[in-house]
Amino acid sequence: MGLRETYAAEIDALLARYAQPRSAVLALLYLAQDEYGHLTDAAVREVAELIGVPPTDVFEVAGFYSLLYRQPVGRWVLQVCDDVPCCFCGAEELISALQDTLGIRVDQTTADGMFTLQRVKCLADCNRAPLLQANLEYYGNLEPAKIGELLDTLRARAASGEALSVSGRFAGQ
Ligand code: FES
């Protein structure tokens, strides 16, 4: 079944928010990303059909934003800001420590599918540098010594059955 059949009510509600169906593109890409784990070519085309635009338009959007994933990702996407203020406060040391602890490099996913590690630019919370974003949650002033505790907490939350969303679709609910 496709998105339209599985999420008819949610899609109708999203489309009703906007004067033009195409304005719902990001919300629908979030929905597709949660459903399929990442934005496959078929998922992008499905969204284009839902809003009645050429697939190329939606491929352009999907390729632009760092919270939209065209490749498979883990249940938690760990994005470390490596912009200048965060680097002054230890972002590179944080990334190195995460790589060592997780046993992966940037842009890789752990073998158990739990964590993907990425670099991103400024997350607009520089006063808490260095900053890590786990899905849509911010963790500031994150020293390498605190990584183990954070990863344990995130693993426990995934194991608890909590509805996790790499797109933040459930944010604020
Ligand atoms: S530079 Fe890292 S949050 Fe702004």
Coordinates of N, CA and C and ligand atoms in Angstrom, one line a residue:
M1 N 0.8 -1.2 0.0 CA 0.0 0.0 0.0 C 0.9 1.3 0.0
G2 N 0.4 2.3 -0.6 CA 1.1 3.5 -0.7 C 0.7 4.5 0.4
L3 N 1.3 5.6 0.4 CA 1.1 6.6 1.5 C -0.4 7.0 1.5
R4 N -1.0 7.2 0.3 CA -2.4 7.7 0.2 C -3.3 6.7 0.9
E5 N -3.1 5.4 0.7 CA -4.0 4.4 1.3 C -3.7 4.3 2.8
T6 N -2.4 4.4 3.2 CA -2.1 4.1 4.6 C -2.4 5.4 5.5
Y7 N -2.2 6.5 4.9 CA -2.3 7.8 5.8 C -3.3 8.7 5.2
A8 N -4.4 8.2 4.7 CA -5.4 9.1 4.0 C -5.8 10.3 4.9
A9 N -6.1 10.1 6.2 CA -6.6 11.2 7.0 C -5.5 12.2 7.2
E10 N -4.3 11.7 7.5 CA -3.1 12.6 7.8 C -2.8 13.4 6.5
I11 N -2.8 12.8 5.4 CA -2.5 13.5 4.1 C -3.6 14.5 3.8
D12 N -4.9 14.2 4.0 CA -5.9 15.1 3.8 C -5.8 16.3 4.7
A13 N -5.4 16.1 6.0 CA -5.2 17.2 6.9 C -4.1 18.1 6.5
L14 N -3.0 17.5 6.1 CA -1.8 18.3 5.7 C -2.2 19.1 4.4
L15 N -2.8 18.5 3.5 CA -3.2 19.3 2.2 C -4.1 20.4 2.6
A16 N -5.0 20.2 3.5 CA -6.0 21.2 3.9 C -5.4 22.4 4.6
R17 N -4.1 22.3 5.0 CA -3.5 23.5 5.7 C -3.1 24.5 4.7
Y18 N -2.9 24.2 3.4 CA -2.3 25.1 2.5 C -3.2 25.4 1.4
A19 N -3.0 26.6 0.8 CA -3.8 27.1 -0.3 C -3.5 26.3 -1.6
Q20 N -2.2 26.0 -1.7 CA -1.7 25.2 -2.8 C -1.2 23.8 -2.4
P21 N -1.6 22.7 -3.0 CA -1.1 21.4 -2.6 C 0.4 21.3 -2.5
R22 N 1.1 22.0 -3.4 CA 2.6 21.9 -3.5 C 3.2 22.5 -2.2
S23 N 2.5 23.3 -1.5 CA 3.1 23.9 -0.3 C 3.2 22.8 0.8
A24 N 2.6 21.7 0.7 CA 2.7 20.6 1.7 C 3.9 19.7 1.4
V25 N 4.8 20.1 0.5 CA 5.8 19.2 0.0 C 6.7 18.7 1.2
L26 N 7.1 19.6 2.1 CA 8.0 19.2 3.1 C 7.3 18.2 4.1
A27 N 6.1 18.6 4.5 CA 5.4 17.7 5.4 C 5.2 16.3 4.8
L28 N 4.9 16.3 3.6 CA 4.7 15.0 2.9 C 6.0 14.2 2.8
L29 N 7.1 14.9 2.5 CA 8.4 14.2 2.5 C 8.7 13.7 3.8
Y30 N 8.4 14.4 4.9 CA 8.6 13.9 6.3 C 7.8 12.6 6.5
L31 N 6.6 12.6 6.0 CA 5.7 11.5 6.2 C 6.3 10.3 5.4
A32 N 6.7 10.5 4.2 CA 7.3 9.5 3.4 C 8.6 8.9 4.0
Q33 N 9.4 9.8 4.5 CA 10.7 9.4 5.1 C 10.4 8.5 6.4
D34 N 9.5 8.9 7.1 CA 9.1 8.0 8.3 C 8.6 6.7 7.9
E35 N 7.8 6.7 6.8 CA 7.2 5.4 6.4 C 8.3 4.5 5.8
Y36 N 9.1 5.0 4.9 CA 10.1 4.2 4.2 C 11.5 4.2 4.8
G37 N 11.7 5.0 5.8 CA 13.1 5.0 6.4 C 14.0 6.0 5.8
H38 N 13.8 6.3 4.5 CA 14.6 7.3 3.8 C 13.8 7.6 2.5
L39 N 14.2 8.6 1.8 CA 13.5 9.0 0.6 C 14.0 8.3 -0.6
T40 N 13.4 7.2 -0.9 CA 13.7 6.5 -2.2 C 13.2 7.2 -3.3
D41 N 13.7 6.9 -4.5 CA 13.1 7.5 -5.7 C 11.6 7.4 -5.8
A42 N 11.2 6.1 -5.5 CA 9.7 5.9 -5.6 C 9.0 6.7 -4.6
A43 N 9.5 7.0 -3.4 CA 8.9 7.8 -2.4 C 8.7 9.2 -2.9
V44 N 9.8 9.7 -3.5 CA 9.8 11.1 -4.0 C 8.7 11.2 -5.1
R45 N 8.7 10.3 -5.9 CA 7.7 10.3 -7.0 C 6.2 10.2 -6.4
E46 N 6.1 9.4 -5.4 CA 4.8 9.3 -4.8 C 4.3 10.7 -4.2
V47 N 5.2 11.4 -3.6 CA 4.9 12.7 -3.0 C 4.6 13.7 -4.2
A48 N 5.3 13.6 -5.2 CA 5.0 14.5 -6.4 C 3.6 14.2 -6.9
E49 N 3.2 13.0 -6.9 CA 1.9 12.6 -7.4 C 0.8 13.2 -6.5
L50 N 1.1 13.1 -5.2 CA 0.1 13.6 -4.2 C -0.1 15.1 -4.3
I51 N 0.9 15.8 -4.7 CA 0.7 17.3 -4.7 C 0.6 17.8 -6.2
G52 N 0.7 16.9 -7.1 CA 0.4 17.2 -8.5 C 1.5 18.1 -9.2
V53 N 2.7 17.8 -8.9 CA 3.8 18.5 -9.5 C 4.8 17.5 -10.2
P54 N 5.6 18.0 -11.1 CA 6.6 17.1 -11.7 C 7.6 16.5 -10.7
P55 N 7.9 15.2 -10.8 CA 8.8 14.6 -9.8 C 10.1 15.4 -9.7
T56 N 10.6 16.0 -10.7 CA 11.9 16.8 -10.7 C 11.8 17.9 -9.6
D57 N 10.7 18.5 -9.5 CA 10.5 19.6 -8.4 C 10.7 19.0 -7.0
V58 N 10.2 17.8 -6.8 CA 10.3 17.2 -5.5 C 11.7 16.6 -5.2
F59 N 12.3 16.1 -6.3 CA 13.7 15.6 -6.2 C 14.6 16.8 -5.8
E60 N 14.4 18.0 -6.3 CA 15.2 19.1 -6.0 C 15.1 19.5 -4.5
V61 N 13.8 19.4 -4.0 CA 13.6 19.7 -2.5 C 14.3 18.7 -1.7
A62 N 14.1 17.4 -2.1 CA 14.6 16.3 -1.2 C 16.1 16.3 -1.2
G63 N 16.8 16.9 -2.2 CA 18.2 16.9 -2.2 C 18.8 18.2 -1.5
F64 N 17.9 19.1 -1.1 CA 18.4 20.3 -0.6 C 18.6 20.4 0.9
Y65 N 17.7 19.8 1.7 CA 17.7 19.9 3.1 C 18.4 18.8 3.8
S66 N 19.2 19.2 4.9 CA 20.0 18.2 5.6 C 19.1 17.3 6.5
L67 N 17.8 17.6 6.6 CA 17.0 16.7 7.4 C 16.2 15.7 6.5
L68 N 16.5 15.8 5.2 CA 15.8 14.8 4.3 C 16.9 13.9 3.8
Y69 N 16.6 12.6 3.9 CA 17.7 11.6 3.7 C 17.4 10.8 2.5
R70 N 18.3 10.9 1.5 CA 18.1 10.1 0.3 C 18.7 8.7 0.4
Q71 N 19.5 8.5 1.4 CA 20.1 7.2 1.7 C 19.6 6.6 3.0
P72 N 19.7 5.3 3.2 CA 19.2 4.8 4.5 C 19.9 5.4 5.7
V73 N 19.2 5.6 6.8 CA 19.8 6.1 8.0 C 19.4 5.2 9.2
G74 N 20.1 5.4 10.3 CA 19.7 4.7 11.5 C 18.5 5.2 12.2
R75 N 18.1 4.6 13.3 CA 16.9 5.1 14.0 C 17.2 6.4 14.6
W76 N 18.5 6.7 15.0 CA 18.9 8.0 15.4 C 19.9 8.6 14.5
V77 N 19.6 9.8 13.9 CA 20.6 10.5 13.1 C 21.3 11.5 14.0
L78 N 22.6 11.3 14.2 CA 23.4 12.2 15.0 C 24.1 13.2 14.1
Q79 N 23.6 14.4 14.2 CA 24.2 15.5 13.4 C 25.0 16.4 14.3
V80 N 26.3 16.5 14.0 CA 27.2 17.4 14.8 C 27.5 18.6 14.0
C81 N 27.2 19.8 14.6 CA 27.5 21.0 13.9 C 29.1 21.2 13.9
D82 N 29.6 21.4 12.7 CA 31.1 21.7 12.6 C 31.3 23.1 12.1
D83 N 30.4 24.0 12.3 CA 30.6 25.4 11.9 C 31.6 26.0 12.9
V84 N 32.0 27.2 12.6 CA 33.1 27.8 13.3 C 33.0 27.9 14.8
P85 N 31.9 28.5 15.3 CA 31.7 28.6 16.8 C 31.8 27.2 17.5
C86 N 31.2 26.2 16.9 CA 31.2 24.9 17.5 C 32.6 24.3 17.4
C87 N 33.3 24.6 16.3 CA 34.7 24.1 16.2 C 35.6 24.7 17.3
F88 N 35.4 26.0 17.5 CA 36.2 26.6 18.6 C 35.9 25.9 19.9
C89 N 34.7 25.3 20.1 CA 34.4 24.8 21.4 C 34.5 23.2 21.4
G90 N 35.1 22.7 20.4 CA 35.4 21.2 20.5 C 34.6 20.3 19.6
A91 N 34.0 20.8 18.5 CA 33.2 20.0 17.6 C 34.1 18.8 17.0
E92 N 35.3 19.1 16.6 CA 36.1 18.1 16.0 C 36.4 17.0 16.9
E93 N 36.7 17.4 18.2 CA 37.0 16.4 19.2 C 35.7 15.5 19.5
L94 N 34.6 16.2 19.4 CA 33.3 15.5 19.6 C 33.1 14.5 18.5
I95 N 33.3 14.9 17.3 CA 33.1 14.0 16.1 C 34.1 12.8 16.2
S96 N 35.3 13.1 16.6 CA 36.3 12.0 16.7 C 35.9 11.0 17.8
A97 N 35.4 11.5 18.9 CA 35.0 10.6 20.0 C 33.8 9.8 19.6
L98 N 32.9 10.4 18.8 CA 31.7 9.7 18.4 C 32.1 8.6 17.4
Q99 N 33.0 8.9 16.5 CA 33.5 7.9 15.5 C 34.1 6.7 16.3
D100 N 35.0 7.0 17.3 CA 35.6 6.0 18.0 C 34.6 5.1 18.8
T101 N 33.7 5.8 19.5 CA 32.7 5.1 20.3 C 31.8 4.2 19.5
L102 N 31.3 4.8 18.3 CA 30.4 4.1 17.5 C 31.0 3.1 16.5
G103 N 32.3 3.3 16.3 CA 33.0 2.4 15.4 C 32.6 2.7 13.9
I104 N 32.2 3.9 13.6 CA 31.9 4.3 12.2 C 32.6 5.6 11.9
R105 N 32.6 6.0 10.7 CA 33.0 7.3 10.3 C 31.8 8.2 9.9
V106 N 32.1 9.4 9.7 CA 31.0 10.4 9.3 C 30.3 9.8 8.1
D107 N 29.0 10.0 8.0 CA 28.2 9.5 6.9 C 28.0 8.0 6.8
Q108 N 28.3 7.3 7.9 CA 28.1 5.9 8.0 C 27.0 5.6 9.1
T109 N 26.5 4.4 9.1 CA 25.5 3.9 10.1 C 26.1 2.7 10.8
T110 N 25.8 2.6 12.1 CA 26.3 1.4 12.8 C 25.6 0.2 12.3
A111 N 26.3 -1.0 12.5 CA 25.8 -2.2 11.9 C 24.5 -2.6 12.5
D112 N 24.1 -2.2 13.7 CA 22.8 -2.5 14.2 C 21.7 -1.6 13.8
G113 N 22.1 -0.6 12.9 CA 21.1 0.3 12.4 C 20.6 1.3 13.4
M114 N 21.3 1.5 14.5 CA 20.8 2.4 15.5 C 21.2 3.9 15.2
F115 N 22.5 4.1 14.8 CA 23.0 5.4 14.7 C 23.6 5.7 13.4
T116 N 23.3 6.9 12.8 CA 24.0 7.4 11.7 C 24.7 8.7 12.1
L117 N 25.9 8.9 11.7 CA 26.7 10.1 12.1 C 26.9 11.0 10.9
Q118 N 26.5 12.3 11.1 CA 26.7 13.3 10.0 C 27.3 14.6 10.6
R119 N 27.9 15.3 9.7 CA 28.3 16.7 10.0 C 27.3 17.6 9.4
V120 N 26.9 18.7 10.1 CA 26.0 19.7 9.5 C 26.6 21.1 9.8
K121 N 26.1 22.1 9.2 CA 26.4 23.5 9.5 C 25.5 24.0 10.6
C122 N 25.7 25.3 10.9 CA 25.2 25.9 12.1 C 23.7 25.5 12.3
L123 N 23.4 25.1 13.5 CA 22.1 24.7 13.9 C 21.4 25.8 14.7
A124 N 22.0 27.0 14.7 CA 21.4 28.2 15.3 C 21.2 28.0 16.8
D125 N 22.1 27.4 17.5 CA 22.1 27.3 18.9 C 23.6 27.4 19.4
C126 N 24.3 28.4 18.8 CA 25.7 28.5 19.0 C 26.1 28.7 20.5
N127 N 25.2 29.3 21.3 CA 25.6 29.6 22.7 C 25.7 28.3 23.5
R128 N 25.3 27.2 22.9 CA 25.5 25.9 23.6 C 26.5 25.0 22.9
A129 N 27.4 25.6 22.1 CA 28.4 24.8 21.4 C 29.3 24.1 22.4
P130 N 29.8 22.9 22.0 CA 29.4 22.2 20.7 C 28.1 21.5 20.8
L131 N 27.4 21.5 19.6 CA 26.0 21.0 19.6 C 25.9 19.8 18.7
L132 N 25.1 18.9 19.3 CA 24.7 17.7 18.5 C 23.2 17.6 18.4
Q133 N 22.7 17.3 17.3 CA 21.2 17.1 17.1 C 21.0 15.6 16.9
A134 N 20.1 15.0 17.7 CA 19.7 13.6 17.6 C 18.3 13.6 17.1
N135 N 18.1 13.2 15.8 CA 16.8 13.4 15.1 C 16.5 14.9 15.3
L136 N 15.5 15.3 15.9 CA 15.3 16.8 16.0 C 15.6 17.3 17.4
E137 N 16.2 16.6 18.3 CA 16.5 17.0 19.6 C 17.9 17.6 19.7
Y138 N 18.0 18.7 20.4 CA 19.4 19.3 20.6 C 20.0 18.9 21.9
Y139 N 21.3 18.6 21.8 CA 22.1 18.4 23.0 C 23.3 19.3 23.0
G140 N 23.3 20.3 23.8 CA 24.4 21.3 23.8 C 25.4 21.1 24.9
N141 N 26.5 21.8 24.7 CA 27.7 21.7 25.6 C 28.1 20.3 25.8
L142 N 28.1 19.6 24.7 CA 28.3 18.1 24.7 C 29.8 17.8 24.7
E143 N 30.3 17.4 25.8 CA 31.8 17.1 25.9 C 31.9 15.6 25.5
P144 N 33.0 15.2 25.0 CA 33.2 13.8 24.6 C 32.9 12.8 25.8
A145 N 33.2 13.3 27.0 CA 33.0 12.4 28.2 C 31.5 12.1 28.4
K146 N 30.6 12.9 27.8 CA 29.2 12.7 28.1 C 28.6 11.8 27.0
I147 N 29.4 11.4 26.0 CA 28.8 10.7 24.9 C 28.2 9.3 25.3
G148 N 29.0 8.6 26.1 CA 28.5 7.2 26.4 C 27.1 7.3 27.1
E149 N 26.9 8.2 28.0 CA 25.6 8.3 28.7 C 24.5 8.7 27.7
L150 N 24.8 9.6 26.8 CA 23.8 10.0 25.8 C 23.4 8.9 24.9
L151 N 24.4 8.1 24.4 CA 24.1 7.0 23.5 C 23.3 5.9 24.2
D152 N 23.7 5.7 25.5 CA 22.9 4.7 26.2 C 21.4 5.1 26.4
T153 N 21.2 6.4 26.6 CA 19.9 6.9 26.7 C 19.1 6.8 25.4
L154 N 19.7 7.1 24.3 CA 19.1 7.0 23.0 C 18.8 5.6 22.7
R155 N 19.7 4.7 23.0 CA 19.4 3.2 22.7 C 18.2 2.7 23.6
A156 N 18.2 3.2 24.8 CA 17.1 2.7 25.7 C 15.8 3.2 25.2
R157 N 15.8 4.5 24.7 CA 14.5 5.0 24.2 C 14.0 4.2 22.9
A158 N 15.0 3.9 22.1 CA 14.6 3.1 20.9 C 14.1 1.7 21.3
A159 N 14.7 1.1 22.4 CA 14.2 -0.2 22.8 C 12.9 -0.1 23.5
S160 N 12.5 1.0 24.0 CA 11.3 1.2 24.8 C 10.0 1.1 24.0
G161 N 10.2 1.2 22.7 CA 9.0 1.3 21.8 C 8.5 2.7 21.5
E162 N 9.2 3.7 22.0 CA 8.9 5.1 21.8 C 8.8 5.3 20.3
A163 N 7.9 6.1 19.8 CA 7.8 6.4 18.4 C 8.9 7.4 18.0
L164 N 9.9 6.9 17.3 CA 11.0 7.8 16.9 C 10.7 8.2 15.5
S165 N 11.1 9.5 15.2 CA 11.0 10.0 13.9 C 12.2 10.7 13.5
V166 N 12.9 10.2 12.4 CA 14.1 10.9 11.9 C 13.7 12.2 11.3
S167 N 12.4 12.5 11.0 CA 12.0 13.7 10.4 C 11.4 14.7 11.4
G168 N 11.2 14.2 12.6 CA 10.5 15.1 13.5 C 9.1 15.2 13.3
R169 N 8.5 14.2 12.6 CA 7.1 14.3 12.3 C 6.2 14.3 13.6
F170 N 6.7 13.7 14.7 CA 6.0 13.6 15.9 C 6.4 14.7 16.9
A171 N 7.2 15.6 16.5 CA 7.7 16.7 17.3 C 6.5 17.5 17.9
G172 N 6.6 17.8 19.2 CA 5.5 18.6 19.8 C 4.3 17.8 20.1
Q173 N 4.2 16.5 19.8 CA 3.0 15.8 20.1 C 3.1 15.1 21.5
Ligands
FES1 S1 28.0 27.1 15.0 FE1 27.2 25.3 15.9 S2 25.2 25.8 16.4 FE2 25.9 27.6 15.4

